[in-house]
Every structure is written in C-alpha cells, then in structure tokens.
JSON list of C-alpha atoms in Angstrom, two decimals:
[
{"chain": "O", "resi": 1, "resn": "MET", "atom": "CA", "xyz": [116.06, 95.09, 83.01]},
{"chain": "O", "resi": 2, "resn": "SER", "atom": "CA", "xyz": [118.24, 97.94, 83.94]},
{"chain": "O", "resi": 3, "resn": "ARG", "atom": "CA", "xyz": [117.75, 99.85, 87.28]},
{"chain": "O", "resi": 4, "resn": "LEU", "atom": "CA", "xyz": [116.45, 102.93, 85.41]},
{"chain": "O", "resi": 5, "resn": "GLY", "atom": "CA", "xyz": [114.09, 100.67, 83.37]},
{"chain": "O", "resi": 6, "resn": "LEU", "atom": "CA", "xyz": [112.69, 99.10, 86.51]},
{"chain": "O", "resi": 7, "resn": "ALA", "atom": "CA", "xyz": [112.42, 102.54, 88.18]},
{"chain": "O", "resi": 8, "resn": "ARG", "atom": "CA", "xyz": [110.41, 103.78, 85.11]},
{"chain": "O", "resi": 9, "resn": "TRP", "atom": "CA", "xyz": [107.89, 100.90, 85.49]},
{"chain": "O", "resi": 10, "resn": "VAL", "atom": "CA", "xyz": [107.78, 101.44, 89.23]},
{"chain": "O", "resi": 11, "resn": "ILE", "atom": "CA", "xyz": [107.20, 105.23, 88.63]},
{"chain": "O", "resi": 12, "resn": "GLY", "atom": "CA", "xyz": [104.43, 104.61, 86.01]},
{"chain": "O", "resi": 13, "resn": "LEU", "atom": "CA", "xyz": [102.63, 102.14, 88.19]},
{"chain": "O", "resi": 14, "resn": "GLY", "atom": "CA", "xyz": [102.89, 104.39, 91.23]},
{"chain": "O", "resi": 15, "resn": "VAL", "atom": "CA", "xyz": [101.13, 107.06, 89.35]},
{"chain": "O", "resi": 16, "resn": "VAL", "atom": "CA", "xyz": [98.40, 104.86, 88.28]},
{"chain": "O", "resi": 17, "resn": "LEU", "atom": "CA", "xyz": [97.81, 103.49, 91.73]},
{"chain": "O", "resi": 18, "resn": "ALA", "atom": "CA", "xyz": [97.53, 106.95, 93.29]},
{"chain": "O", "resi": 19, "resn": "ALA", "atom": "CA", "xyz": [94.74, 107.80, 90.94]},
{"chain": "O", "resi": 20, "resn": "GLY", "atom": "CA", "xyz": [92.28, 105.80, 93.01]},
{"chain": "O", "resi": 21, "resn": "SER", "atom": "CA", "xyz": [91.67, 108.81, 95.27]},
{"chain": "O", "resi": 22, "resn": "ALA", "atom": "CA", "xyz": [89.87, 110.44, 92.27]},
{"chain": "O", "resi": 23, "resn": "TRP", "atom": "CA", "xyz": [87.09, 107.89, 92.54]},
{"chain": "O", "resi": 24, "resn": "ALA", "atom": "CA", "xyz": [86.74, 107.75, 96.32]},
{"chain": "O", "resi": 25, "resn": "GLY", "atom": "CA", "xyz": [84.58, 104.75, 97.54]},
{"chain": "O", "resi": 26, "resn": "ASN", "atom": "CA", "xyz": [84.80, 102.86, 94.20]},
{"chain": "O", "resi": 27, "resn": "ARG", "atom": "CA", "xyz": [88.44, 101.77, 94.49]},
{"chain": "O", "resi": 28, "resn": "PRO", "atom": "CA", "xyz": [88.84, 100.80, 90.83]},
{"chain": "O", "resi": 29, "resn": "PHE", "atom": "CA", "xyz": [92.64, 100.51, 91.10]},
{"chain": "O", "resi": 30, "resn": "VAL", "atom": "CA", "xyz": [92.61, 97.80, 93.89]},
{"chain": "O", "resi": 31, "resn": "GLY", "atom": "CA", "xyz": [93.36, 94.35, 92.39]},
{"chain": "O", "resi": 32, "resn": "ARG", "atom": "CA", "xyz": [95.66, 92.85, 89.81]},
{"chain": "O", "resi": 33, "resn": "TRP", "atom": "CA", "xyz": [96.96, 94.78, 86.76]},
{"chain": "O", "resi": 34, "resn": "HIS", "atom": "CA", "xyz": [98.91, 93.55, 83.74]},
{"chain": "O", "resi": 35, "resn": "LEU", "atom": "CA", "xyz": [100.96, 95.58, 81.42]},
{"chain": "O", "resi": 36, "resn": "ASN", "atom": "CA", "xyz": [99.58, 95.53, 77.87]},
{"chain": "O", "resi": 37, "resn": "SER", "atom": "CA", "xyz": [102.91, 95.60, 75.97]},
{"chain": "O", "resi": 38, "resn": "ALA", "atom": "CA", "xyz": [101.07, 95.52, 72.58]},
{"chain": "O", "resi": 39, "resn": "GLU", "atom": "CA", "xyz": [99.35, 98.83, 73.24]},
{"chain": "O", "resi": 40, "resn": "SER", "atom": "CA", "xyz": [102.15, 100.47, 75.17]},
{"chain": "O", "resi": 41, "resn": "ILE", "atom": "CA", "xyz": [104.84, 102.67, 73.56]},
{"chain": "O", "resi": 42, "resn": "LEU", "atom": "CA", "xyz": [108.20, 102.49, 75.25]},
{"chain": "O", "resi": 43, "resn": "PRO", "atom": "CA", "xyz": [110.92, 105.10, 74.88]},
{"chain": "O", "resi": 44, "resn": "PRO", "atom": "CA", "xyz": [113.46, 104.27, 72.15]},
{"chain": "O", "resi": 45, "resn": "GLY", "atom": "CA", "xyz": [116.05, 101.83, 73.43]},
{"chain": "O", "resi": 46, "resn": "GLU", "atom": "CA", "xyz": [114.07, 100.78, 76.51]},
{"chain": "O", "resi": 47, "resn": "PRO", "atom": "CA", "xyz": [113.90, 97.06, 76.87]},
{"chain": "O", "resi": 48, "resn": "ALA", "atom": "CA", "xyz": [110.36, 95.60, 77.18]},
{"chain": "O", "resi": 49, "resn": "PRO", "atom": "CA", "xyz": [109.80, 93.35, 80.16]},
{"chain": "O", "resi": 50, "resn": "LYS", "atom": "CA", "xyz": [108.61, 89.78, 79.43]},
{"chain": "O", "resi": 51, "resn": "ASP", "atom": "CA", "xyz": [105.93, 90.40, 81.91]},
{"chain": "O", "resi": 52, "resn": "LEU", "atom": "CA", "xyz": [104.81, 92.87, 84.48]},
{"chain": "O", "resi": 53, "resn": "ILE", "atom": "CA", "xyz": [102.05, 92.40, 87.13]},
{"chain": "O", "resi": 54, "resn": "ALA", "atom": "CA", "xyz": [100.91, 94.72, 89.91]},
{"chain": "O", "resi": 55, "resn": "GLU", "atom": "CA", "xyz": [99.07, 93.62, 93.00]},
{"chain": "O", "resi": 56, "resn": "ILE", "atom": "CA", "xyz": [97.37, 96.70, 94.46]},
{"chain": "O", "resi": 57, "resn": "SER", "atom": "CA", "xyz": [96.15, 96.41, 98.05]},
{"chain": "O", "resi": 58, "resn": "GLN", "atom": "CA", "xyz": [95.33, 100.07, 98.76]},
{"chain": "O", "resi": 59, "resn": "ALA", "atom": "CA", "xyz": [94.79, 103.12, 96.51]},
{"chain": "O", "resi": 60, "resn": "ASP", "atom": "CA", "xyz": [93.17, 106.12, 98.18]},
{"chain": "O", "resi": 61, "resn": "SER", "atom": "CA", "xyz": [93.85, 109.74, 99.01]},
{"chain": "O", "resi": 62, "resn": "ALA", "atom": "CA", "xyz": [96.03, 108.79, 101.99]},
{"chain": "O", "resi": 63, "resn": "ARG", "atom": "CA", "xyz": [98.30, 105.99, 100.67]},
{"chain": "O", "resi": 64, "resn": "VAL", "atom": "CA", "xyz": [98.94, 103.63, 97.86]},
{"chain": "O", "resi": 65, "resn": "ARG", "atom": "CA", "xyz": [100.35, 100.14, 98.60]},
{"chain": "O", "resi": 66, "resn": "TRP", "atom": "CA", "xyz": [101.33, 97.60, 96.01]},
{"chain": "O", "resi": 67, "resn": "SER", "atom": "CA", "xyz": [103.77, 94.92, 94.90]},
{"chain": "O", "resi": 68, "resn": "LEU", "atom": "CA", "xyz": [105.27, 94.78, 91.44]},
{"chain": "O", "resi": 69, "resn": "THR", "atom": "CA", "xyz": [106.57, 91.67, 89.74]},
{"chain": "O", "resi": 70, "resn": "VAL", "atom": "CA", "xyz": [108.74, 92.26, 86.64]},
{"chain": "O", "resi": 71, "resn": "VAL", "atom": "CA", "xyz": [109.97, 89.45, 84.54]},
{"chain": "O", "resi": 72, "resn": "ALA", "atom": "CA", "xyz": [112.92, 90.52, 82.31]},
{"chain": "O", "resi": 73, "resn": "ALA", "atom": "CA", "xyz": [113.57, 89.13, 78.80]},
{"chain": "O", "resi": 74, "resn": "GLN", "atom": "CA", "xyz": [116.04, 86.66, 80.26]},
{"chain": "O", "resi": 75, "resn": "ASP", "atom": "CA", "xyz": [113.35, 85.27, 82.58]},
{"chain": "O", "resi": 76, "resn": "GLN", "atom": "CA", "xyz": [114.85, 87.00, 85.64]},
{"chain": "O", "resi": 77, "resn": "SER", "atom": "CA", "xyz": [111.99, 87.87, 88.11]},
{"chain": "O", "resi": 78, "resn": "ASN", "atom": "CA", "xyz": [112.16, 90.78, 90.50]},
{"chain": "O", "resi": 79, "resn": "VAL", "atom": "CA", "xyz": [109.35, 91.46, 93.12]},
{"chain": "O", "resi": 80, "resn": "GLU", "atom": "CA", "xyz": [109.29, 94.78, 95.05]},
{"chain": "O", "resi": 81, "resn": "THR", "atom": "CA", "xyz": [106.72, 96.25, 97.41]},
{"chain": "O", "resi": 82, "resn": "PHE", "atom": "CA", "xyz": [105.95, 99.98, 97.80]},
{"chain": "O", "resi": 83, "resn": "ASP", "atom": "CA", "xyz": [104.01, 102.24, 100.21]},
{"chain": "O", "resi": 84, "resn": "VAL", "atom": "CA", "xyz": [103.56, 105.84, 99.16]},
{"chain": "O", "resi": 85, "resn": "ILE", "atom": "CA", "xyz": [101.81, 108.87, 100.76]},
{"chain": "O", "resi": 86, "resn": "ALA", "atom": "CA", "xyz": [99.50, 110.52, 98.10]},
{"chain": "O", "resi": 87, "resn": "ASN", "atom": "CA", "xyz": [99.24, 114.14, 99.24]},
{"chain": "O", "resi": 88, "resn": "GLY", "atom": "CA", "xyz": [101.21, 116.05, 96.48]},
{"chain": "O", "resi": 89, "resn": "LYS", "atom": "CA", "xyz": [104.47, 116.27, 98.44]},
{"chain": "O", "resi": 90, "resn": "PHE", "atom": "CA", "xyz": [107.65, 114.57, 97.44]},
{"chain": "O", "resi": 91, "resn": "TYR", "atom": "CA", "xyz": [108.53, 111.36, 99.36]},
{"chain": "O", "resi": 92, "resn": "PRO", "atom": "CA", "xyz": [111.11, 108.65, 98.71]},
{"chain": "O", "resi": 93, "resn": "ILE", "atom": "CA", "xyz": [109.91, 105.56, 96.89]},
{"chain": "O", "resi": 94, "resn": "ASN", "atom": "CA", "xyz": [113.30, 103.91, 96.95]},
{"chain": "O", "resi": 95, "resn": "ASP", "atom": "CA", "xyz": [116.85, 104.69, 97.83]},
{"chain": "O", "resi": 96, "resn": "ASP", "atom": "CA", "xyz": [117.43, 107.30, 95.05]},
{"chain": "O", "resi": 97, "resn": "THR", "atom": "CA", "xyz": [114.01, 108.30, 93.74]},
{"chain": "O", "resi": 98, "resn": "THR", "atom": "CA", "xyz": [111.36, 110.68, 95.22]},
{"chain": "O", "resi": 99, "resn": "ALA", "atom": "CA", "xyz": [107.72, 111.12, 93.94]},
{"chain": "O", "resi": 100, "resn": "ALA", "atom": "CA", "xyz": [104.83, 113.47, 94.38]},
{"chain": "O", "resi": 101, "resn": "PHE", "atom": "CA", "xyz": [101.19, 112.76, 93.31]},
{"chain": "O", "resi": 102, "resn": "THR", "atom": "CA", "xyz": [98.41, 115.21, 92.59]},
{"chain": "O", "resi": 103, "resn": "VAL", "atom": "CA", "xyz": [94.78, 114.27, 91.76]},
{"chain": "O", "resi": 104, "resn": "ASN", "atom": "CA", "xyz": [92.71, 116.98, 90.04]},
{"chain": "O", "resi": 105, "resn": "GLY", "atom": "CA", "xyz": [89.22, 115.58, 89.22]},
{"chain": "O", "resi": 106, "resn": "SER", "atom": "CA", "xyz": [89.62, 112.59, 86.91]},
{"chain": "O", "resi": 107, "resn": "LEU", "atom": "CA", "xyz": [93.23, 113.44, 86.03]},
{"chain": "O", "resi": 108, "resn": "LEU", "atom": "CA", "xyz": [96.21, 112.26, 88.01]},
{"chain": "O", "resi": 109, "resn": "GLN", "atom": "CA", "xyz": [99.56, 114.02, 87.64]},
{"chain": "O", "resi": 110, "resn": "SER", "atom": "CA", "xyz": [102.85, 113.03, 89.12]},
{"chain": "O", "resi": 111, "resn": "THR", "atom": "CA", "xyz": [106.48, 114.02, 89.21]},
{"chain": "O", "resi": 112, "resn": "PHE", "atom": "CA", "xyz": [109.40, 111.76, 90.00]},
{"chain": "O", "resi": 113, "resn": "LYS", "atom": "CA", "xyz": [112.97, 112.89, 90.64]},
{"chain": "O", "resi": 114, "resn": "GLY", "atom": "CA", "xyz": [115.99, 110.69, 90.13]},
{"chain": "O", "resi": 115, "resn": "PRO", "atom": "CA", "xyz": [119.52, 111.01, 91.72]},
{"chain": "O", "resi": 116, "resn": "ASN", "atom": "CA", "xyz": [121.05, 112.74, 88.64]},
{"chain": "O", "resi": 117, "resn": "GLY", "atom": "CA", "xyz": [118.38, 115.33, 87.85]},
{"chain": "O", "resi": 118, "resn": "GLN", "atom": "CA", "xyz": [116.14, 112.91, 85.81]},
{"chain": "O", "resi": 119, "resn": "THR", "atom": "CA", "xyz": [112.51, 113.57, 86.03]},
{"chain": "O", "resi": 120, "resn": "ASP", "atom": "CA", "xyz": [109.43, 111.58, 85.00]},
{"chain": "O", "resi": 121, "resn": "THR", "atom": "CA", "xyz": [106.12, 113.45, 84.65]},
{"chain": "O", "resi": 122, "resn": "LEU", "atom": "CA", "xyz": [103.01, 111.23, 84.08]},
{"chain": "O", "resi": 123, "resn": "SER", "atom": "CA", "xyz": [99.29, 111.68, 83.61]},
{"chain": "O", "resi": 124, "resn": "CYS", "atom": "CA", "xyz": [96.94, 108.66, 83.84]},
{"chain": "O", "resi": 125, "resn": "ALA", "atom": "CA", "xyz": [93.28, 108.09, 82.99]},
{"chain": "O", "resi": 126, "resn": "LEU", "atom": "CA", "xyz": [90.91, 105.14, 83.21]},
{"chain": "O", "resi": 127, "resn": "SER", "atom": "CA", "xyz": [88.86, 103.81, 80.40]},
{"chain": "O", "resi": 128, "resn": "ALA", "atom": "CA", "xyz": [85.00, 104.26, 80.62]},
{"chain": "O", "resi": 129, "resn": "ASP", "atom": "CA", "xyz": [84.61, 100.68, 81.96]},
{"chain": "O", "resi": 130, "resn": "GLN", "atom": "CA", "xyz": [87.57, 101.08, 84.37]},
{"chain": "O", "resi": 131, "resn": "ARG", "atom": "CA", "xyz": [89.28, 97.96, 82.98]},
{"chain": "O", "resi": 132, "resn": "LYS", "atom": "CA", "xyz": [92.18, 99.82, 81.14]},
{"chain": "O", "resi": 133, "resn": "MET", "atom": "CA", "xyz": [94.54, 102.50, 82.36]},
{"chain": "O", "resi": 134, "resn": "THR", "atom": "CA", "xyz": [96.44, 104.70, 79.97]},
{"chain": "O", "resi": 135, "resn": "CYS", "atom": "CA", "xyz": [99.42, 106.68, 81.30]},
{"chain": "O", "resi": 136, "resn": "ARG", "atom": "CA", "xyz": [101.16, 109.22, 79.12]},
{"chain": "O", "resi": 137, "resn": "GLY", "atom": "CA", "xyz": [104.55, 110.31, 80.33]},
{"chain": "O", "resi": 138, "resn": "ALA", "atom": "CA", "xyz": [107.66, 112.23, 79.58]},
{"chain": "O", "resi": 139, "resn": "VAL", "atom": "CA", "xyz": [111.08, 111.38, 80.89]},
{"chain": "O", "resi": 140, "resn": "SER", "atom": "CA", "xyz": [113.81, 113.97, 81.17]},
{"chain": "O", "resi": 141, "resn": "ASP", "atom": "CA", "xyz": [117.45, 112.83, 81.53]},
{"chain": "O", "resi": 142, "resn": "GLY", "atom": "CA", "xyz": [118.59, 115.91, 83.37]},
{"chain": "O", "resi": 143, "resn": "ASN", "atom": "CA", "xyz": [120.65, 117.09, 80.37]},
{"chain": "O", "resi": 144, "resn": "GLY", "atom": "CA", "xyz": [117.73, 118.59, 78.28]},
{"chain": "O", "resi": 145, "resn": "ARG", "atom": "CA", "xyz": [116.68, 115.48, 76.51]},
{"chain": "O", "resi": 146, "resn": "THR", "atom": "CA", "xyz": [113.11, 114.43, 76.92]},
{"chain": "O", "resi": 147, "resn": "THR", "atom": "CA", "xyz": [111.43, 111.23, 75.68]},
{"chain": "O", "resi": 148, "resn": "THR", "atom": "CA", "xyz": [107.72, 110.47, 75.71]},
{"chain": "O", "resi": 149, "resn": "TYR", "atom": "CA", "xyz": [105.98, 107.11, 76.35]},
{"chain": "O", "resi": 150, "resn": "VAL", "atom": "CA", "xyz": [102.63, 105.48, 76.95]},
{"chain": "O", "resi": 151, "resn": "ASP", "atom": "CA", "xyz": [101.99, 102.65, 79.35]},
{"chain": "O", "resi": 152, "resn": "VAL", "atom": "CA", "xyz": [98.79, 100.76, 79.07]},
{"chain": "O", "resi": 153, "resn": "PHE", "atom": "CA", "xyz": [97.55, 98.33, 81.80]},
{"chain": "O", "resi": 154, "resn": "ASP", "atom": "CA", "xyz": [94.60, 95.80, 81.76]},
{"chain": "O", "resi": 155, "resn": "LYS", "atom": "CA", "xyz": [92.72, 94.86, 84.89]},
{"chain": "O", "resi": 156, "resn": "MET", "atom": "CA", "xyz": [93.00, 91.09, 85.47]}
]
C-alpha cells in the first residue's frame, strides 16, 4: 500500500476514533474494528488493503489512542500506533500530516492536512446498534481535484 494510501486509512480511522467523545461514558468506539471492504467505496485507483484492523484503547474528548494493522494485497503487514488530542486544533499524527477533530452532537467532522496541500475532510456516524461506523470523506489533492469515498467499519 502506498504511503498516501496508508495515510488515508489512518486518517479515516482517526476520525472514527475521535467520535467517542460524542457518546461520553458509553465508549462505543473502544475495542476492535474491522474494515468492511464490501460496503466501503474507495477512491478510483486506490488499492484496497487485504485486511485492516484497529485496536482502540481510548476514545474520549481528551485523547484517542489506537493501533492500526494494515495487510496489503501482497501480504505485507504494517502496524502503527497513534495518540491524538481531540480538541479541534491541528496536531501532528505522523511526520508529515496534521489533523483536527470536532464533535458536534452525534456528528464528527475532521480535517487532515498533508505536506503538499492535500486535505481530507471526513464525517462519521454510528449505526443505531453502534456496531457499524460509516465515514463519508472527500480528499483534495491540493491542485483542485477532489475525490469522495466511504469507509465502513464493523465492530468485532
């Protein structure tokens, strides 16, 4: 998986995780989540991972902490851990990407900025039973081209 492709999965998952503050006390995002590739809609040309699992240890209004395991189509596995402040301000999530999270009622919105002017704006919501997360996003390449996508995750 390309660096940008992994960053997009990390970005989408980070947004999903930060949404936990909207349901304080219930912590529906803590646990294991699996990408539902059959229900997700990738941007054109984006390679689908063979597997993607997130282990979420904290998701509240102060912080989100998680590890992400991505298995590429060639069976290459990459595990990364993250710790993000969830207060609406931009903070680095890796060497070249910053992110800001905002929770407004039951809607979570985020904006990510990449090193070359790329942005990723994402809004996530839970299903009524809190077992499925649907995240709708738009990626801008910094040159005026925008692509939309939908990431769907199932709670394990």
